[in-house]
mmCIF file of C-alpha atoms in Angstrom:
data_model
loop_
_atom_site.group_PDB
_atom_site.id
_atom_site.type_symbol
_atom_site.label_atom_id
_atom_site.label_comp_id
_atom_site.label_asym_id
_atom_site.label_seq_id
_atom_site.Cartn_x
_atom_site.Cartn_y
_atom_site.Cartn_z
ATOM 1 C CA MET X 1 1.841 5.997 14.966
ATOM 2 C CA SER X 2 4.290 3.176 14.453
ATOM 3 C CA ALA X 3 6.387 1.800 17.281
ATOM 4 C CA SER X 4 9.617 2.901 15.564
ATOM 5 C CA ARG X 5 8.405 6.498 15.307
ATOM 6 C CA ALA X 6 7.530 6.620 19.018
ATOM 7 C CA ARG X 7 11.142 5.748 19.909
ATOM 8 C CA ILE X 8 12.691 8.578 17.931
ATOM 9 C CA THR X 9 13.999 11.343 20.116
ATOM 10 C CA LYS X 10 14.370 14.794 18.666
ATOM 11 C CA SER X 11 17.495 16.819 19.080
ATOM 12 C CA ALA X 12 17.415 19.784 21.435
ATOM 13 C CA GLN X 13 17.393 22.105 18.407
ATOM 14 C CA ALA X 14 14.425 20.446 16.678
ATOM 15 C CA PHE X 15 11.084 22.191 16.445
ATOM 16 C CA ARG X 16 8.268 20.628 18.455
ATOM 17 C CA SER X 17 4.539 20.432 17.862
ATOM 18 C CA ILE X 18 2.299 21.767 20.604
ATOM 19 C CA GLY X 19 1.632 18.202 21.767
ATOM 20 C CA GLU X 20 5.339 17.435 21.978
ATOM 21 C CA ALA X 21 6.017 20.706 23.790
ATOM 22 C CA ALA X 22 3.201 20.009 26.241
ATOM 23 C CA GLY X 23 4.489 16.501 26.883
ATOM 24 C CA GLU X 24 8.031 17.697 27.429
ATOM 25 C CA LEU X 25 6.942 20.407 29.863
ATOM 26 C CA GLY X 26 4.226 18.406 31.602
ATOM 27 C CA LEU X 27 1.575 20.962 30.652
ATOM 28 C CA GLU X 28 -1.749 20.771 28.882
ATOM 29 C CA THR X 29 -1.886 22.114 25.329
ATOM 30 C CA HIS X 30 -4.561 24.668 26.230
ATOM 31 C CA VAL X 31 -2.221 26.147 28.852
ATOM 32 C CA ILE X 32 0.484 26.613 26.221
ATOM 33 C CA ARG X 33 -2.014 28.214 23.826
ATOM 34 C CA TYR X 34 -3.135 30.595 26.575
ATOM 35 C CA TRP X 35 0.415 31.514 27.589
ATOM 36 C CA GLU X 36 1.179 32.099 23.918
ATOM 37 C CA THR X 37 -1.476 34.852 23.889
ATOM 38 C CA LYS X 38 -0.146 36.459 27.085
ATOM 39 C CA PHE X 39 3.600 36.259 26.376
ATOM 40 C CA THR X 40 3.685 37.366 22.741
ATOM 41 C CA LYS X 41 7.252 38.700 22.970
ATOM 42 C CA ASP X 42 8.690 35.499 24.429
ATOM 43 C CA VAL X 43 6.621 32.702 22.885
ATOM 44 C CA ARG X 44 6.339 32.991 19.103
ATOM 45 C CA PRO X 45 5.936 29.567 17.544
ATOM 46 C CA ILE X 46 6.180 29.202 13.786
ATOM 47 C CA LYS X 47 2.840 28.419 12.188
ATOM 48 C CA ARG X 48 2.875 26.016 9.287
ATOM 49 C CA ALA X 49 0.658 26.444 6.235
ATOM 50 C CA ASP X 50 -1.835 24.020 7.771
ATOM 51 C CA GLY X 51 -2.021 26.200 10.930
ATOM 52 C CA ARG X 52 -0.106 23.867 13.251
ATOM 53 C CA ARG X 53 2.243 25.526 15.711
ATOM 54 C CA MET X 54 5.876 24.488 15.731
ATOM 55 C CA PHE X 55 7.763 25.585 18.819
ATOM 56 C CA ARG X 56 11.395 26.576 18.468
ATOM 57 C CA PRO X 57 13.941 25.811 21.213
ATOM 58 C CA GLN X 58 13.758 29.428 22.427
ATOM 59 C CA ASP X 59 9.962 29.103 22.674
ATOM 60 C CA LEU X 60 10.387 26.023 24.871
ATOM 61 C CA ASP X 61 12.894 27.898 27.024
ATOM 62 C CA ALA X 62 10.422 30.757 27.454
ATOM 63 C CA LEU X 63 7.635 28.313 28.341
ATOM 64 C CA ARG X 64 9.925 26.638 30.907
ATOM 65 C CA ALA X 65 10.719 30.033 32.417
ATOM 66 C CA ILE X 66 7.019 30.918 32.616
ATOM 67 C CA GLN X 67 6.311 27.546 34.199
ATOM 68 C CA ILE X 68 8.992 28.132 36.842
ATOM 69 C CA LEU X 69 7.734 31.619 37.656
ATOM 70 C CA VAL X 70 4.054 30.718 37.782
ATOM 71 C CA HIS X 71 4.028 27.157 39.127
ATOM 72 C CA GLU X 72 7.128 27.136 41.340
ATOM 73 C CA LYS X 73 7.615 30.767 42.388
ATOM 74 C CA GLY X 74 3.901 31.591 42.640
ATOM 75 C CA LEU X 75 3.906 34.681 40.438
ATOM 76 C CA THR X 76 0.835 35.792 38.551
ATOM 77 C CA LEU X 77 1.017 35.821 34.762
ATOM 78 C CA LYS X 78 1.299 39.613 34.900
ATOM 79 C CA GLY X 79 4.168 39.364 37.390
ATOM 80 C CA ALA X 80 5.902 36.686 35.333
ATOM 81 C CA LYS X 81 5.573 38.799 32.189
ATOM 82 C CA ALA X 82 7.070 41.822 33.950
ATOM 83 C CA LEU X 83 9.955 39.807 35.387
ATOM 84 C CA LEU X 84 10.724 38.233 31.996
ATOM 85 C CA ALA X 85 10.694 41.664 30.356
ATOM 86 C CA GLU X 86 13.007 43.030 33.037
ATOM 87 C CA GLN X 87 15.459 40.145 33.528
ATOM 88 C CA GLY X 88 14.973 37.807 30.563
ATOM 89 C CA VAL X 89 14.427 34.100 30.047
ATOM 90 C CA PRO X 90 18.096 33.098 30.583
ATOM 91 C CA ALA X 91 18.117 34.684 34.056
ATOM 92 C CA VAL X 92 15.036 32.715 35.090
ATOM 93 C CA LEU X 93 16.344 29.424 33.694
ATOM 94 C CA SER X 94 19.740 29.878 35.346
ATOM 95 C CA GLY X 95 18.168 30.757 38.684
ATOM 96 C CA ALA X 96 19.767 34.199 38.618
ATOM 97 C CA ALA X 97 16.448 36.045 38.373
ATOM 98 C CA THR X 98 15.585 37.910 41.519
ATOM 99 C CA LEU X 99 12.051 38.319 42.658
ATOM 100 C CA GLY X 100 11.696 41.801 44.021
ATOM 101 C CA THR X 101 10.158 42.319 47.388
ATOM 102 C CA SER X 102 7.326 44.718 46.830
ATOM 103 C CA PRO X 103 5.769 46.545 49.762
ATOM 104 C CA ALA X 104 2.696 44.369 49.302
ATOM 105 C CA ARG X 105 4.767 41.169 49.560
ATOM 106 C CA GLU X 106 6.563 42.451 52.646
ATOM 107 C CA LEU X 107 3.248 43.279 54.310
ATOM 108 C CA GLN X 108 1.861 39.906 53.310
ATOM 109 C CA LYS X 109 4.820 38.211 54.991
ATOM 110 C CA THR X 110 4.471 40.350 58.109
ATOM 111 C CA VAL X 111 0.786 39.511 58.452
ATOM 112 C CA ALA X 112 1.492 35.812 57.879
ATOM 113 C CA ASP X 113 4.256 35.888 60.475
ATOM 114 C CA ALA X 114 1.974 37.649 62.954
ATOM 115 C CA PHE X 115 -0.590 34.889 62.699
ATOM 116 C CA LYS X 116 1.800 31.931 62.840
ATOM 117 C CA ALA X 117 1.554 29.495 65.695
ATOM 118 C CA ASP X 118 4.622 30.959 67.369
ATOM 119 C CA VAL X 119 2.767 34.275 67.810
ATOM 120 C CA SER X 120 0.914 32.667 70.685
ATOM 121 C CA SER X 121 4.239 32.372 72.503
ATOM 122 C CA GLU X 122 4.833 36.115 72.215
ATOM 123 C CA SER X 123 3.361 38.463 74.711
ATOM 124 C CA SER X 124 0.059 39.872 73.537
ATOM 125 C CA GLY X 125 1.566 43.377 73.518
ATOM 126 C CA ASP X 126 4.297 42.384 71.017
ATOM 127 C CA SER X 127 1.776 40.706 68.772
ATOM 128 C CA ARG X 128 -0.588 43.666 68.920
ATOM 129 C CA GLU X 129 2.248 46.069 68.147
ATOM 130 C CA ARG X 130 3.269 44.045 65.071
ATOM 131 C CA LEU X 131 -0.321 44.006 63.831
ATOM 132 C CA GLU X 132 -0.688 47.750 64.389
ATOM 133 C CA ASP X 133 2.542 48.383 62.446
ATOM 134 C CA THR X 134 1.202 46.210 59.659
ATOM 135 C CA LEU X 135 -2.078 48.138 59.628
ATOM 136 C CA VAL X 136 -0.170 51.417 59.278
ATOM 137 C CA GLY X 137 1.764 49.908 56.371
ATOM 138 C CA LEU X 138 -1.431 48.688 54.718
ATOM 139 C CA LYS X 139 -3.026 52.127 55.028
ATOM 140 C CA ASP X 140 0.081 53.692 53.479
ATOM 141 C CA LEU X 141 0.030 51.179 50.624
ATOM 142 C CA LYS X 142 -3.672 51.858 50.024
ATOM 143 C CA ALA X 143 -3.028 55.606 49.859
ATOM 144 C CA ARG X 144 -0.249 55.069 47.310
ATOM 145 C CA LEU X 145 -2.442 52.759 45.206
ATOM 146 C CA ASP X 146 -5.287 55.302 45.295
ATOM 147 C CA ALA X 147 -2.880 58.020 44.111
ATOM 148 C CA VAL X 148 -1.725 55.838 41.198
ATOM 149 C CA ARG X 149 -5.329 55.080 40.229
ATOM 150 C CA GLN X 150 -6.194 58.804 40.249
ATOM 151 C CA THR X 151 -3.149 59.573 38.094
ATOM 152 C CA ARG X 152 -4.138 56.895 35.546
ATOM 153 C CA ALA X 153 -7.766 58.077 35.484
ATOM 154 C CA ALA X 154 -6.711 61.667 34.725
#
């Protein structure tokens, strides 16, 4: 590649190769290829006759949104896909997307809070009560998950 070509900057509306997209997002190309298979509704690059992928601006936006949800917000790919389907790429990019608090997340937070260093300052009765409440919640969640599994199996 010549030095003059390396200095050319593409417009925001220009298509990007997978290498350019990866460089712009700070991702590896294999990650983009994998996400492309998981987020088929959001990431649909144009394939040239020679098989090379060319990412449109909306593909880059979707990849940025996925990156935010997975790398910054800690969602799984399945969770990110569901949130994108529900709220859309623009909501994630604008920061308007809301991450729901599932019962599992609430229980996770409660358990984490119960085991924090400040728990030692609580009386042992308060700590035990919080853990027992959490256990009841976990048992309830397990019962609901079992019911869903039985419904799907039928």
